[in-house]
PDB file of C-alpha atoms and ligand atoms in Angstrom:
ATOM      1  CA  UNK A   1     -18.365   9.287  28.500  1.00 54.00           C
ATOM      2  CA  UNK A   2     -15.097   8.490  26.608  1.00 67.00           C
ATOM      3  CA  UNK A   3     -11.716   8.687  29.263  1.00 55.00           C
ATOM      4  CA  UNK A   4      -8.658  10.400  27.405  1.00 57.00           C
ATOM      5  CA  UNK A   5      -5.889   9.170  27.954  1.00 55.00           C
ATOM      6  CA  UNK A   6      -4.285   9.850  31.475  1.00 52.00           C
ATOM      7  CA  UNK A   7      -1.277  11.435  29.839  1.00 55.00           C
ATOM      8  CA  UNK A   8      -0.416  11.937  25.829  1.00 54.00           C
ATOM      9  CA  UNK A   9       2.034   9.601  24.786  1.00 58.00           C
ATOM     10  CA  UNK A  10       5.774  10.416  23.843  1.00 67.00           C
ATOM     11  CA  UNK A  11       6.263  11.214  20.287  1.00 72.00           C
ATOM     12  CA  UNK A  12       7.099   7.855  18.326  1.00 88.00           C
ATOM     13  CA  UNK A  13       9.512   7.651  15.170  1.00 94.00           C
ATOM     14  CA  UNK A  14       8.402   6.892  11.957  1.00 93.00           C
ATOM     15  CA  UNK A  15       6.598   5.493   9.765  1.00 98.00           C
ATOM     16  CA  UNK A  16       9.297   3.365   7.958  1.00 98.00           C
ATOM     17  CA  UNK A  17       6.577   1.671   5.781  1.00 98.00           C
ATOM     18  CA  UNK A  18       3.391   3.417   4.552  1.00 98.00           C
ATOM     19  CA  UNK A  19       0.857   1.402   2.686  1.00 99.00           C
ATOM     20  CA  UNK A  20      -1.601   3.145   0.459  1.00 99.00           C
ATOM     21  CA  UNK A  21      -5.281   2.954  -0.786  1.00 98.00           C
ATOM     22  CA  UNK A  22      -5.091   5.037  -3.950  1.00 98.00           C
ATOM     23  CA  UNK A  23      -8.546   5.801  -4.098  1.00 98.00           C
ATOM     24  CA  UNK A  24     -11.336   8.528  -5.663  1.00 98.00           C
ATOM     25  CA  UNK A  25      -9.934   8.919  -9.375  1.00 98.00           C
ATOM     26  CA  UNK A  26     -13.242   8.069 -10.736  1.00 98.00           C
ATOM     27  CA  UNK A  27     -14.981  10.647  -8.096  1.00 98.00           C
ATOM     28  CA  UNK A  28     -12.466  13.383  -8.687  1.00 98.00           C
ATOM     29  CA  UNK A  29     -13.295  13.059 -12.666  1.00 98.00           C
ATOM     30  CA  UNK A  30     -16.945  13.094 -12.156  1.00 98.00           C
ATOM     31  CA  UNK A  31     -16.979  15.758 -10.238  1.00 98.00           C
ATOM     32  CA  UNK A  32     -15.056  17.724 -13.307  1.00 98.00           C
ATOM     33  CA  UNK A  33     -17.636  16.307 -15.862  1.00 98.00           C
ATOM     34  CA  UNK A  34     -14.509  14.093 -17.481  1.00 98.00           C
ATOM     35  CA  UNK A  35     -14.818  10.555 -18.395  1.00 98.00           C
ATOM     36  CA  UNK A  36     -12.890   8.543 -15.658  1.00 98.00           C
ATOM     37  CA  UNK A  37      -9.947   7.687 -17.737  1.00 97.00           C
ATOM     38  CA  UNK A  38      -8.560  11.256 -17.066  1.00 98.00           C
ATOM     39  CA  UNK A  39      -8.860  10.502 -13.075  1.00 98.00           C
ATOM     40  CA  UNK A  40      -6.928   7.849 -13.209  1.00 97.00           C
ATOM     41  CA  UNK A  41      -4.310   9.544 -15.841  1.00 97.00           C
ATOM     42  CA  UNK A  42      -3.986  12.614 -13.159  1.00 97.00           C
ATOM     43  CA  UNK A  43      -3.592   9.131 -10.653  1.00 97.00           C
ATOM     44  CA  UNK A  44      -0.723   8.902 -12.082  1.00 96.00           C
ATOM     45  CA  UNK A  45       1.037  12.141 -11.446  1.00 96.00           C
ATOM     46  CA  UNK A  46      -0.262  11.957  -8.010  1.00 97.00           C
ATOM     47  CA  UNK A  47       1.881   9.066  -7.071  1.00 96.00           C
ATOM     48  CA  UNK A  48       4.610  10.343  -8.739  1.00 96.00           C
ATOM     49  CA  UNK A  49       4.562  13.567  -6.775  1.00 97.00           C
ATOM     50  CA  UNK A  50       3.645  11.197  -3.658  1.00 98.00           C
ATOM     51  CA  UNK A  51       6.995   8.569  -4.378  1.00 97.00           C
ATOM     52  CA  UNK A  52       9.059  11.610  -4.396  1.00 96.00           C
ATOM     53  CA  UNK A  53       8.550  13.178  -1.657  1.00 98.00           C
ATOM     54  CA  UNK A  54       8.590  10.118   0.743  1.00 98.00           C
ATOM     55  CA  UNK A  55      12.559   9.613   1.227  1.00 97.00           C
ATOM     56  CA  UNK A  56      12.149  13.443   3.456  1.00 97.00           C
ATOM     57  CA  UNK A  57       9.508  12.399   5.485  1.00 98.00           C
ATOM     58  CA  UNK A  58      11.704   9.460   6.152  1.00 98.00           C
ATOM     59  CA  UNK A  59       9.733   7.342   4.417  1.00 98.00           C
ATOM     60  CA  UNK A  60      11.809   4.045   3.498  1.00 98.00           C
ATOM     61  CA  UNK A  61       8.891   2.168   1.872  1.00 98.00           C
ATOM     62  CA  UNK A  62       5.451   3.186   0.283  1.00 98.00           C
ATOM     63  CA  UNK A  63       2.920  -0.031  -1.167  1.00 98.00           C
ATOM     64  CA  UNK A  64       0.654   1.019  -3.424  1.00 98.00           C
ATOM     65  CA  UNK A  65      -3.200  -0.030  -4.117  1.00 98.00           C
ATOM     66  CA  UNK A  66      -3.070  -0.225  -8.155  1.00 97.00           C
ATOM     67  CA  UNK A  67      -5.591  -2.814  -8.706  1.00 97.00           C
ATOM     68  CA  UNK A  68      -7.536  -5.035  -6.788  1.00 98.00           C
ATOM     69  CA  UNK A  69      -8.388  -8.770  -7.462  1.00 97.00           C
ATOM     70  CA  UNK A  70     -12.246  -7.473  -7.789  1.00 98.00           C
ATOM     71  CA  UNK A  71     -11.193  -4.538  -9.840  1.00 98.00           C
ATOM     72  CA  UNK A  72     -10.984  -7.066 -12.958  1.00 98.00           C
ATOM     73  CA  UNK A  73     -15.415  -6.260 -11.651  1.00 98.00           C
ATOM     74  CA  UNK A  74     -15.969  -2.370 -13.853  1.00 98.00           C
ATOM     75  CA  UNK A  75     -15.801  -2.555 -17.771  1.00 98.00           C
ATOM     76  CA  UNK A  76     -13.637  -4.019 -19.940  1.00 98.00           C
ATOM     77  CA  UNK A  77     -12.668  -0.292 -20.646  1.00 98.00           C
ATOM     78  CA  UNK A  78     -11.919   1.096 -17.217  1.00 98.00           C
ATOM     79  CA  UNK A  79      -9.304  -2.596 -17.644  1.00 98.00           C
ATOM     80  CA  UNK A  80      -8.002  -1.711 -20.048  1.00 97.00           C
ATOM     81  CA  UNK A  81      -7.226   2.186 -18.777  1.00 96.00           C
ATOM     82  CA  UNK A  82      -6.064   0.698 -15.926  1.00 97.00           C
ATOM     83  CA  UNK A  83      -3.909  -1.538 -17.513  1.00 96.00           C
ATOM     84  CA  UNK A  84      -2.481   1.280 -20.256  1.00 94.00           C
ATOM     85  CA  UNK A  85      -1.514   3.291 -17.266  1.00 93.00           C
ATOM     86  CA  UNK A  86       0.893   0.672 -15.668  1.00 91.00           C
ATOM     87  CA  UNK A  87       2.728   0.668 -19.635  1.00 92.00           C
ATOM     88  CA  UNK A  88       3.116   4.788 -19.664  1.00 89.00           C
ATOM     89  CA  UNK A  89       3.909   4.843 -15.698  1.00 90.00           C
ATOM     90  CA  UNK A  90       6.357   2.342 -16.249  1.00 89.00           C
ATOM     91  CA  UNK A  91       7.521   4.004 -19.164  1.00 87.00           C
ATOM     92  CA  UNK A  92       7.708   7.579 -17.953  1.00 89.00           C
ATOM     93  CA  UNK A  93       9.468   6.938 -15.167  1.00 93.00           C
ATOM     94  CA  UNK A  94      11.538   3.828 -14.721  1.00 95.00           C
ATOM     95  CA  UNK A  95      14.904   5.105 -15.682  1.00 96.00           C
ATOM     96  CA  UNK A  96      14.433   7.627 -13.242  1.00 96.00           C
ATOM     97  CA  UNK A  97      13.268   5.299 -10.328  1.00 96.00           C
ATOM     98  CA  UNK A  98      16.392   3.039 -11.360  1.00 97.00           C
ATOM     99  CA  UNK A  99      18.936   6.387 -11.256  1.00 97.00           C
ATOM    100  CA  UNK A 100      17.125   6.963  -7.693  1.00 96.00           C
ATOM    101  CA  UNK A 101      18.446   4.072  -6.044  1.00 97.00           C
ATOM    102  CA  UNK A 102      14.466   2.784  -6.383  1.00 97.00           C
ATOM    103  CA  UNK A 103      13.889  -0.658  -5.741  1.00 98.00           C
ATOM    104  CA  UNK A 104      10.028  -1.787  -7.688  1.00 97.00           C
ATOM    105  CA  UNK A 105       8.386  -5.043  -6.375  1.00 98.00           C
ATOM    106  CA  UNK A 106       4.984  -5.505  -7.685  1.00 97.00           C
ATOM    107  CA  UNK A 107       2.813  -7.800  -5.391  1.00 98.00           C
ATOM    108  CA  UNK A 108       0.050  -9.719  -6.733  1.00 98.00           C
ATOM    109  CA  UNK A 109      -1.028 -12.773  -8.714  1.00 97.00           C
ATOM    110  CA  UNK A 110       0.718 -12.459 -12.470  1.00 96.00           C
ATOM    111  CA  UNK A 111      -1.307 -15.100 -14.117  1.00 94.00           C
ATOM    112  CA  UNK A 112      -4.482 -13.362 -15.825  1.00 93.00           C
ATOM    113  CA  UNK A 113      -2.395 -10.228 -16.754  1.00 96.00           C
ATOM    114  CA  UNK A 114      -1.825  -9.349 -20.537  1.00 96.00           C
ATOM    115  CA  UNK A 115       1.226 -10.992 -21.343  1.00 96.00           C
ATOM    116  CA  UNK A 116       3.016  -7.570 -22.499  1.00 96.00           C
ATOM    117  CA  UNK A 117       2.053  -6.048 -18.972  1.00 96.00           C
ATOM    118  CA  UNK A 118       3.814  -9.646 -17.386  1.00 96.00           C
ATOM    119  CA  UNK A 119       7.000  -8.863 -19.393  1.00 96.00           C
ATOM    120  CA  UNK A 120       6.813  -4.745 -18.099  1.00 96.00           C
ATOM    121  CA  UNK A 121       6.307  -6.131 -14.676  1.00 96.00           C
ATOM    122  CA  UNK A 122       9.685  -8.017 -14.547  1.00 96.00           C
ATOM    123  CA  UNK A 123      11.440  -5.504 -16.720  1.00 96.00           C
ATOM    124  CA  UNK A 124      10.730  -2.840 -13.694  1.00 96.00           C
ATOM    125  CA  UNK A 125      12.164  -5.264 -10.909  1.00 97.00           C
ATOM    126  CA  UNK A 126      15.228  -6.767 -13.034  1.00 97.00           C
ATOM    127  CA  UNK A 127      16.595  -3.299 -13.726  1.00 97.00           C
ATOM    128  CA  UNK A 128      15.873  -2.171  -9.819  1.00 98.00           C
ATOM    129  CA  UNK A 129      16.779  -4.881  -7.917  1.00 98.00           C
ATOM    130  CA  UNK A 130      20.368  -4.034  -6.660  1.00 98.00           C
ATOM    131  CA  UNK A 131      18.469  -0.888  -5.898  1.00 98.00           C
ATOM    132  CA  UNK A 132      18.318  -0.361  -2.120  1.00 97.00           C
ATOM    133  CA  UNK A 133      17.992   3.675  -1.041  1.00 97.00           C
ATOM    134  CA  UNK A 134      13.630   2.715  -1.549  1.00 98.00           C
ATOM    135  CA  UNK A 135      11.334   0.425  -1.999  1.00 98.00           C
ATOM    136  CA  UNK A 136       7.852   1.092  -4.081  1.00 98.00           C
ATOM    137  CA  UNK A 137       6.197  -1.821  -3.928  1.00 98.00           C
ATOM    138  CA  UNK A 138       2.801  -1.822  -6.079  1.00 97.00           C
ATOM    139  CA  UNK A 139      -0.209  -4.218  -5.664  1.00 97.00           C
ATOM    140  CA  UNK A 140      -1.349  -5.032  -9.139  1.00 97.00           C
ATOM    141  CA  UNK A 141      -3.713  -7.592  -9.288  1.00 97.00           C
ATOM    142  CA  UNK A 142      -3.268  -8.326  -6.287  1.00 98.00           C
ATOM    143  CA  UNK A 143      -5.807  -9.476  -2.779  1.00 98.00           C
ATOM    144  CA  UNK A 144      -5.039  -9.584   0.633  1.00 98.00           C
ATOM    145  CA  UNK A 145      -6.972 -12.872   0.671  1.00 98.00           C
ATOM    146  CA  UNK A 146      -5.560 -14.261  -2.587  1.00 98.00           C
ATOM    147  CA  UNK A 147      -1.994 -13.834  -1.145  1.00 98.00           C
ATOM    148  CA  UNK A 148      -2.498 -15.488   2.037  1.00 98.00           C
ATOM    149  CA  UNK A 149      -4.060 -18.616   0.715  1.00 98.00           C
ATOM    150  CA  UNK A 150      -1.426 -18.534  -1.956  1.00 98.00           C
ATOM    151  CA  UNK A 151       1.678 -18.215   0.649  1.00 98.00           C
ATOM    152  CA  UNK A 152      -0.433 -21.838   2.188  1.00 97.00           C
ATOM    153  CA  UNK A 153      -0.295 -23.080  -0.490  1.00 96.00           C
ATOM    154  CA  UNK A 154       3.760 -22.891  -1.514  1.00 96.00           C
ATOM    155  CA  UNK A 155       4.089 -24.251   2.327  1.00 95.00           C
ATOM    156  CA  UNK A 156       2.228 -27.093   1.468  1.00 95.00           C
ATOM    157  CA  UNK A 157       4.083 -27.505  -1.401  1.00 95.00           C
ATOM    158  CA  UNK A 158       7.023 -27.318  -0.270  1.00 95.00           C
ATOM    159  CA  UNK A 159       5.927 -29.779   2.760  1.00 95.00           C
ATOM    160  CA  UNK A 160       4.476 -32.281  -0.233  1.00 95.00           C
ATOM    161  CA  UNK A 161       7.977 -32.271  -2.008  1.00 96.00           C
ATOM    162  CA  UNK A 162       9.870 -32.953   1.564  1.00 96.00           C
ATOM    163  CA  UNK A 163      11.565 -29.588   1.329  1.00 95.00           C
ATOM    164  CA  UNK A 164       9.342 -28.508   4.926  1.00 93.00           C
ATOM    165  CA  UNK A 165       8.068 -29.528   7.545  1.00 91.00           C
ATOM    166  CA  UNK A 166       4.906 -28.552   9.664  1.00 78.00           C
ATOM    167  CA  UNK A 167       3.647 -27.657  12.148  1.00 89.00           C
ATOM    168  CA  UNK A 168       2.788 -24.000   9.247  1.00 92.00           C
ATOM    169  CA  UNK A 169       3.803 -20.771  11.826  1.00 96.00           C
ATOM    170  CA  UNK A 170       2.640 -17.209  11.479  1.00 97.00           C
ATOM    171  CA  UNK A 171       6.802 -16.517  10.668  1.00 96.00           C
ATOM    172  CA  UNK A 172       6.662 -19.442   7.978  1.00 96.00           C
ATOM    173  CA  UNK A 173       3.513 -18.182   6.352  1.00 97.00           C
ATOM    174  CA  UNK A 174       4.385 -14.528   6.391  1.00 97.00           C
ATOM    175  CA  UNK A 175       8.092 -15.670   4.297  1.00 96.00           C
ATOM    176  CA  UNK A 176       5.602 -16.580   1.743  1.00 97.00           C
ATOM    177  CA  UNK A 177       3.451 -13.719   1.143  1.00 98.00           C
ATOM    178  CA  UNK A 178       4.615 -11.274  -1.412  1.00 98.00           C
ATOM    179  CA  UNK A 179       5.241  -8.554   1.203  1.00 98.00           C
ATOM    180  CA  UNK A 180       7.979 -11.172   2.478  1.00 98.00           C
ATOM    181  CA  UNK A 181      11.451  -8.817   2.914  1.00 96.00           C
ATOM    182  CA  UNK A 182      10.149  -5.178   3.251  1.00 97.00           C
ATOM    183  CA  UNK A 183       9.816  -3.718   6.567  1.00 97.00           C
ATOM    184  CA  UNK A 184       6.116  -4.113   8.821  1.00 98.00           C
ATOM    185  CA  UNK A 185       3.673  -1.894   7.476  1.00 98.00           C
ATOM    186  CA  UNK A 186       3.206   0.721  10.222  1.00 98.00           C
ATOM    187  CA  UNK A 187       0.386   2.786   8.533  1.00 98.00           C
ATOM    188  CA  UNK A 188      -2.228   2.270   5.974  1.00 98.00           C
ATOM    189  CA  UNK A 189      -3.795   5.256   4.642  1.00 99.00           C
ATOM    190  CA  UNK A 190      -7.309   5.235   2.134  1.00 98.00           C
ATOM    191  CA  UNK A 191      -7.728   8.655   0.322  1.00 98.00           C
ATOM    192  CA  UNK A 192     -11.454   9.998  -0.587  1.00 98.00           C
ATOM    193  CA  UNK A 193     -13.301   8.806   2.969  1.00 98.00           C
ATOM    194  CA  UNK A 194     -13.829   6.050   1.872  1.00 98.00           C
ATOM    195  CA  UNK A 195     -12.816   3.644   5.483  1.00 98.00           C
ATOM    196  CA  UNK A 196     -12.348   0.056   4.350  1.00 98.00           C
ATOM    197  CA  UNK A 197      -9.206  -2.376   3.722  1.00 98.00           C
ATOM    198  CA  UNK A 198     -11.366  -3.387   0.104  1.00 98.00           C
ATOM    199  CA  UNK A 199      -8.928  -6.416  -0.038  1.00 98.00           C
ATOM    200  CA  UNK A 200      -5.429  -4.447   0.705  1.00 98.00           C
ATOM    201  CA  UNK A 201      -2.915  -6.387   2.821  1.00 98.00           C
ATOM    202  CA  UNK A 202      -4.967  -8.251   5.538  1.00 98.00           C
ATOM    203  CA  UNK A 203      -2.127  -9.736   6.878  1.00 98.00           C
ATOM    204  CA  UNK A 204      -0.106  -7.141   7.182  1.00 98.00           C
ATOM    205  CA  UNK A 205      -2.667  -5.094   8.843  1.00 98.00           C
ATOM    206  CA  UNK A 206      -2.979  -6.617  12.028  1.00 98.00           C
ATOM    207  CA  UNK A 207      -1.105  -3.776  14.107  1.00 97.00           C
ATOM    208  CA  UNK A 208      -0.819  -0.895  11.318  1.00 98.00           C
ATOM    209  CA  UNK A 209      -2.129   2.444  12.369  1.00 98.00           C
ATOM    210  CA  UNK A 210      -5.251   2.973   9.682  1.00 98.00           C
ATOM    211  CA  UNK A 211      -5.601   6.596   8.600  1.00 98.00           C
ATOM    212  CA  UNK A 212      -8.126   8.454   6.110  1.00 98.00           C
ATOM    213  CA  UNK A 213      -8.305  11.004   4.786  1.00 98.00           C
ATOM    214  CA  UNK A 214     -10.715  13.191   2.526  1.00 98.00           C
ATOM    215  CA  UNK A 215      -8.964  13.686  -0.454  1.00 98.00           C
ATOM    216  CA  UNK A 216      -9.237  12.722  -3.780  1.00 98.00           C
ATOM    217  CA  UNK A 217      -6.445  10.277  -4.962  1.00 98.00           C
ATOM    218  CA  UNK A 218      -5.572  13.043  -7.902  1.00 98.00           C
ATOM    219  CA  UNK A 219      -5.365  16.000  -5.756  1.00 98.00           C
ATOM    220  CA  UNK A 220      -3.035  13.819  -3.464  1.00 98.00           C
ATOM    221  CA  UNK A 221       0.765  15.202  -2.884  1.00 98.00           C
ATOM    222  CA  UNK A 222       3.571  16.097  -0.369  1.00 98.00           C
ATOM    223  CA  UNK A 223       1.363  17.912   1.921  1.00 98.00           C
ATOM    224  CA  UNK A 224      -1.226  15.609   2.253  1.00 98.00           C
ATOM    225  CA  UNK A 225       1.754  12.403   2.620  1.00 98.00           C
ATOM    226  CA  UNK A 226       3.408  14.869   5.546  1.00 98.00           C
ATOM    227  CA  UNK A 227       0.032  14.975   7.487  1.00 98.00           C
ATOM    228  CA  UNK A 228      -0.073  11.366   7.859  1.00 98.00           C
ATOM    229  CA  UNK A 229       3.527  10.950   9.584  1.00 98.00           C
ATOM    230  CA  UNK A 230       2.041  13.733  11.889  1.00 98.00           C
ATOM    231  CA  UNK A 231      -1.143  12.129  12.714  1.00 98.00           C
ATOM    232  CA  UNK A 232       1.062   8.592  13.165  1.00 98.00           C
ATOM    233  CA  UNK A 233       3.435  10.321  15.396  1.00 97.00           C
ATOM    234  CA  UNK A 234       0.232  10.996  17.204  1.00 96.00           C
ATOM    235  CA  UNK A 235      -0.485   7.721  17.798  1.00 96.00           C
ATOM    236  CA  UNK A 236       0.166   5.245  20.465  1.00 93.00           C
ATOM    237  CA  UNK A 237       1.007   1.984  18.591  1.00 94.00           C
ATOM    238  CA  UNK A 238       0.362  -0.811  21.830  1.00 94.00           C
ATOM    239  CA  UNK A 239       0.766  -3.953  20.133  1.00 94.00           C
ATOM    240  CA  UNK A 240      -1.617  -5.789  22.768  1.00 94.00           C
ATOM    241  CA  UNK A 241       0.685  -4.953  25.754  1.00 94.00           C
ATOM    242  CA  UNK A 242       0.601  -1.249  27.345  1.00 88.00           C
ATOM    243  CA  UNK A 243       0.702   2.110  26.833  1.00 76.00           C
ATOM    244  CA  UNK A 244       4.564   3.515  28.390  1.00 65.00           C
ATOM    245  CA  UNK A 245       4.429   5.386  30.099  1.00 62.00           C
ATOM    246  CA  UNK A 246       1.424   4.229  32.119  1.00 57.00           C
ATOM    247  CA  UNK A 247       0.063   6.898  34.319  1.00 60.00           C
ATOM    248  CA  UNK A 248      -2.443   5.791  36.932  1.00 62.00           C
ATOM    249  CA  UNK A 249      -5.526   7.673  37.065  1.00 66.00           C
ATOM    250  CA  UNK A 250      -6.014   9.650  40.703  1.00 72.00           C
ATOM    251  CA  UNK A 251      -8.113   7.915  43.160  1.00 71.00           C
ATOM    252  CA  UNK A 252     -10.585   9.938  44.353  1.00 67.00           C
ATOM    253  CA  UNK A 253     -10.835   9.999  47.945  1.00 61.00           C
ATOM    254  CA  UNK A 254     -14.118  10.555  49.565  1.00 55.00           C
TER     255      UNK A 254
HETATM  256  C1  IPE B   1      -9.117   4.797  -7.344  1.00 81.54           C
HETATM  257  O1  IPE B   1     -10.064   5.232  -7.920  1.00 81.54           O
HETATM  258  C2  IPE B   1      -8.051   3.489  -8.447  1.00 81.54           C
HETATM  259  C3  IPE B   1      -8.308   2.346  -8.429  1.00 81.54           C
HETATM  260  C4  IPE B   1      -9.371   1.148  -8.132  1.00 81.54           C
HETATM  261  C5  IPE B   1      -8.195   1.028  -9.882  1.00 81.54           C
HETATM  262  P1  IPE B   1     -11.444   5.065  -8.184  1.00 81.54           P
HETATM  263  O2  IPE B   1     -11.539   4.463  -9.774  1.00 81.54           O
HETATM  264  O3  IPE B   1     -12.067   3.619  -7.505  1.00 81.54           O
HETATM  265  O4  IPE B   1     -12.427   5.751  -8.095  1.00 81.54           O
HETATM  266  P2  IPE B   1     -13.877   6.265  -7.746  1.00 81.54           P
HETATM  267  O5  IPE B   1     -13.793   5.195  -6.055  1.00 81.54           O
HETATM  268  O6  IPE B   1     -14.855   5.442  -8.422  1.00 81.54           O
HETATM  269  O7  IPE B   1     -13.597   7.372  -6.943  1.00 81.54           O
HETATM  270  C1  IPE B   2      -9.774  -0.758  -3.316  1.00 81.54           C
HETATM  271  O1  IPE B   2     -10.168   0.317  -4.301  1.00 81.54           O
HETATM  272  C2  IPE B   2      -8.509  -0.696  -5.437  1.00 81.54           C
HETATM  273  C3  IPE B   2      -7.247  -0.253  -5.273  1.00 81.54           C
HETATM  274  C4  IPE B   2      -7.707   1.007  -4.594  1.00 81.54           C
HETATM  275  C5  IPE B   2      -6.977  -0.040  -6.693  1.00 81.54           C
HETATM  276  P1  IPE B   2     -12.000   0.127  -4.874  1.00 81.54           P
HETATM  277  O2  IPE B   2     -12.405   1.485  -5.134  1.00 81.54           O
HETATM  278  O3  IPE B   2     -11.857  -0.878  -6.198  1.00 81.54           O
HETATM  279  O4  IPE B   2     -12.358  -0.388  -3.778  1.00 81.54           O
HETATM  280  P2  IPE B   2     -14.473  -0.430  -3.436  1.00 81.54           P
HETATM  281  O5  IPE B   2     -14.932  -1.010  -4.538  1.00 81.54           O
HETATM  282  O6  IPE B   2     -14.659   1.022  -3.155  1.00 81.54           O
HETATM  283  O7  IPE B   2     -14.633  -1.255  -1.883  1.00 81.54           O
HETATM  284 MG1   MG B   3     -12.842   3.598  -5.603  1.00 81.54          MG
END
């Protein structure tokens, strides 16, 4: 038998930072007899709806998984469709993001990306760098393991150059990750019913809440995000400590 908590936890505030594994574009398209590319295109519309809804829900930072270091294993045509969406998303939305105070950051390795995509990413980051109303982090050619390796390598390089000393600690390693500077990740959401991280934010996931939603990403929007906020507020984050207030279960005196 599973014991019930003796007392419901007091509702918590937030989340400030929500990370989304936007999954299910292919299944959404296949269920309609459409090419997967259409699912990815609809996924961009869902992303726009979701980003627009986030500030009103009290969220200050969204991190979305757009392309993993493992997604290169997909057929070349699909990879090229996904690259094309970066071009169209930035072309159709960058002006609005700039105007609405959104700071865009792109997480992940730049090497291996088509040159024009690299340039588009740099332009998006540069033209929104001064914004501070909302942070949108797009993980693209991103892998959690690669990000940790890169952070460790950065530290090694600094030590070899005589600009840092060991031993390496969690805070220093964290400063080398691509998410450095963003608030801590409060909750990681995965859509489509799959329940795994697929190499997303491995370090940052340490004490993040996990929410799995059965909606396919192209159907995502404000209601689904509001449901994440609700689920999160009913969680009890203990970080290895103890729930507060702690009410000891009554002892049966016999
Ligand atoms: C998510 O949708 C988008 C990317 C991984 C880029 P998928 O393309 O993974 O969709 P499913 O999982 O095949 O349905
Ligand atoms: C993770 O989804 C990557 C993105 C959402 C961009 P995948 O669909 O690639 O993950 P797996 O292969 O099902 O684990
Ligand atoms: Mg998938």
